[in-house]
Amino acid sequence: MKKLLLFCMILVSCITMAQEQKKYAIGDIYRNGGVVGIVVQVTDDGEHGLIMSLDEGEANWSLKPSGGLFDIVTGFTDYEDGRKNMEKALALIQQMNFSWDHFPAFRWCRNKGEGWYLPAANELITINKAVHGGKIEKNKDARKRFNQILVNNGGKKLGRYNVYFSSTEKDEMKAYAIYFESGILGYGISQHKRYKIWVRAVHRF
């Protein structure tokens, strides 16, 4: 009995140590509890951060389910944390008797499961820095390495000519977006909400 108890204590200790030592760097693949993505940001200790989905989709930012125009001011204006914009989307849906079908890009991310969301504008910039090796400039080699990691792990590389939506609204007509190919950081790019362009989801760990 004592030997069994000692064995269990050692096993628990080993598991705890393994968990404590799990650290990540940008470009690593994160897998935990069914959540899988590529690490695009980490804390100083490497234990927490932000991952991006390995796959991507095409979706309108907002659109009437009937296909008509849906140009309204939503108030989804957080630049730092897309989760807050998702919370505002849910509140607006409940208040106005809308559905997630009115916000296809948000719906695509939400359908990936709990904790996934459409990144805010500055979170797209964070991803862009990760793609280009952490520098605020175009880095073709770094981008190729990043894309190869995606492909090697069953994902899809970031499209060379694709523009990706953020969850941050610019005005009643447009939302901020980013063009990863350029390596340009900033808010110079916005797309009409009813356009169907590319979407990547993010998740914090």
JSON list of N, CA and C in Angstrom, two decimals, residues 16-24 29-31 45-48 205:
[
{"chain": "A", "resi": 16, "resn": "THR", "atom": "N", "xyz": [2.77, 17.12, -12.91]},
{"chain": "A", "resi": 16, "resn": "THR", "atom": "CA", "xyz": [2.75, 18.54, -12.55]},
{"chain": "A", "resi": 16, "resn": "THR", "atom": "C", "xyz": [3.97, 19.26, -13.12]},
{"chain": "A", "resi": 17, "resn": "MET", "atom": "N", "xyz": [5.13, 18.62, -13.00]},
{"chain": "A", "resi": 17, "resn": "MET", "atom": "CA", "xyz": [6.35, 19.22, -13.53]},
{"chain": "A", "resi": 17, "resn": "MET", "atom": "C", "xyz": [6.28, 19.38, -15.04]},
{"chain": "A", "resi": 18, "resn": "ALA", "atom": "N", "xyz": [5.72, 18.36, -15.72]},
{"chain": "A", "resi": 18, "resn": "ALA", "atom": "CA", "xyz": [5.61, 18.42, -17.18]},
{"chain": "A", "resi": 18, "resn": "ALA", "atom": "C", "xyz": [4.70, 19.57, -17.60]},
{"chain": "A", "resi": 19, "resn": "GLN", "atom": "N", "xyz": [3.60, 19.73, -16.83]},
{"chain": "A", "resi": 19, "resn": "GLN", "atom": "CA", "xyz": [2.67, 20.81, -17.15]},
{"chain": "A", "resi": 19, "resn": "GLN", "atom": "C", "xyz": [3.32, 22.17, -16.91]},
{"chain": "A", "resi": 20, "resn": "GLU", "atom": "N", "xyz": [4.09, 22.30, -15.82]},
{"chain": "A", "resi": 20, "resn": "GLU", "atom": "CA", "xyz": [4.73, 23.55, -15.49]},
{"chain": "A", "resi": 20, "resn": "GLU", "atom": "C", "xyz": [5.81, 23.92, -16.50]},
{"chain": "A", "resi": 21, "resn": "GLN", "atom": "N", "xyz": [6.43, 22.92, -17.10]},
{"chain": "A", "resi": 21, "resn": "GLN", "atom": "CA", "xyz": [7.54, 23.16, -18.02]},
{"chain": "A", "resi": 21, "resn": "GLN", "atom": "C", "xyz": [7.08, 23.39, -19.46]},
{"chain": "A", "resi": 22, "resn": "LYS", "atom": "N", "xyz": [5.79, 23.24, -19.71]},
{"chain": "A", "resi": 22, "resn": "LYS", "atom": "CA", "xyz": [5.29, 23.42, -21.07]},
{"chain": "A", "resi": 22, "resn": "LYS", "atom": "C", "xyz": [5.31, 24.89, -21.44]},
{"chain": "A", "resi": 23, "resn": "LYS", "atom": "N", "xyz": [6.21, 25.23, -22.33]},
{"chain": "A", "resi": 23, "resn": "LYS", "atom": "CA", "xyz": [6.33, 26.61, -22.76]},
{"chain": "A", "resi": 23, "resn": "LYS", "atom": "C", "xyz": [6.26, 26.65, -24.29]},
{"chain": "A", "resi": 24, "resn": "TYR", "atom": "N", "xyz": [5.83, 27.78, -24.80]},
{"chain": "A", "resi": 24, "resn": "TYR", "atom": "CA", "xyz": [5.63, 27.93, -26.24]},
{"chain": "A", "resi": 24, "resn": "TYR", "atom": "C", "xyz": [6.39, 29.13, -26.78]},
{"chain": "A", "resi": 29, "resn": "ILE", "atom": "N", "xyz": [3.14, 24.81, -32.66]},
{"chain": "A", "resi": 29, "resn": "ILE", "atom": "CA", "xyz": [1.76, 24.35, -32.79]},
{"chain": "A", "resi": 29, "resn": "ILE", "atom": "C", "xyz": [1.25, 24.01, -31.40]},
{"chain": "A", "resi": 30, "resn": "TYR", "atom": "N", "xyz": [0.15, 24.61, -31.04]},
{"chain": "A", "resi": 30, "resn": "TYR", "atom": "CA", "xyz": [-0.49, 24.40, -29.74]},
{"chain": "A", "resi": 30, "resn": "TYR", "atom": "C", "xyz": [-1.59, 23.37, -29.90]},
{"chain": "A", "resi": 31, "resn": "ARG", "atom": "N", "xyz": [-1.56, 22.34, -29.06]},
{"chain": "A", "resi": 31, "resn": "ARG", "atom": "CA", "xyz": [-2.61, 21.32, -29.05]},
{"chain": "A", "resi": 31, "resn": "ARG", "atom": "C", "xyz": [-2.97, 21.02, -27.60]},
{"chain": "A", "resi": 45, "resn": "ASP", "atom": "N", "xyz": [6.91, 34.36, -20.02]},
{"chain": "A", "resi": 45, "resn": "ASP", "atom": "CA", "xyz": [7.25, 33.02, -19.52]},
{"chain": "A", "resi": 45, "resn": "ASP", "atom": "C", "xyz": [6.93, 31.92, -20.53]},
{"chain": "A", "resi": 46, "resn": "GLY", "atom": "N", "xyz": [6.30, 32.27, -21.66]},
{"chain": "A", "resi": 46, "resn": "GLY", "atom": "CA", "xyz": [6.01, 31.29, -22.69]},
{"chain": "A", "resi": 46, "resn": "GLY", "atom": "C", "xyz": [4.86, 30.36, -22.38]},
{"chain": "A", "resi": 47, "resn": "GLU", "atom": "N", "xyz": [4.16, 30.58, -21.29]},
{"chain": "A", "resi": 47, "resn": "GLU", "atom": "CA", "xyz": [3.10, 29.67, -20.86]},
{"chain": "A", "resi": 47, "resn": "GLU", "atom": "C", "xyz": [1.72, 30.08, -21.35]},
{"chain": "A", "resi": 48, "resn": "HIS", "atom": "N", "xyz": [1.57, 31.30, -21.76]},
{"chain": "A", "resi": 48, "resn": "HIS", "atom": "CA", "xyz": [0.27, 31.80, -22.23]},
{"chain": "A", "resi": 48, "resn": "HIS", "atom": "C", "xyz": [0.47, 32.62, -23.50]},
{"chain": "A", "resi": 205, "resn": "PHE", "atom": "N", "xyz": [-4.66, 31.14, -24.80]},
{"chain": "A", "resi": 205, "resn": "PHE", "atom": "CA", "xyz": [-4.33, 29.99, -23.95]},
{"chain": "A", "resi": 205, "resn": "PHE", "atom": "C", "xyz": [-3.52, 30.43, -22.74]}
]
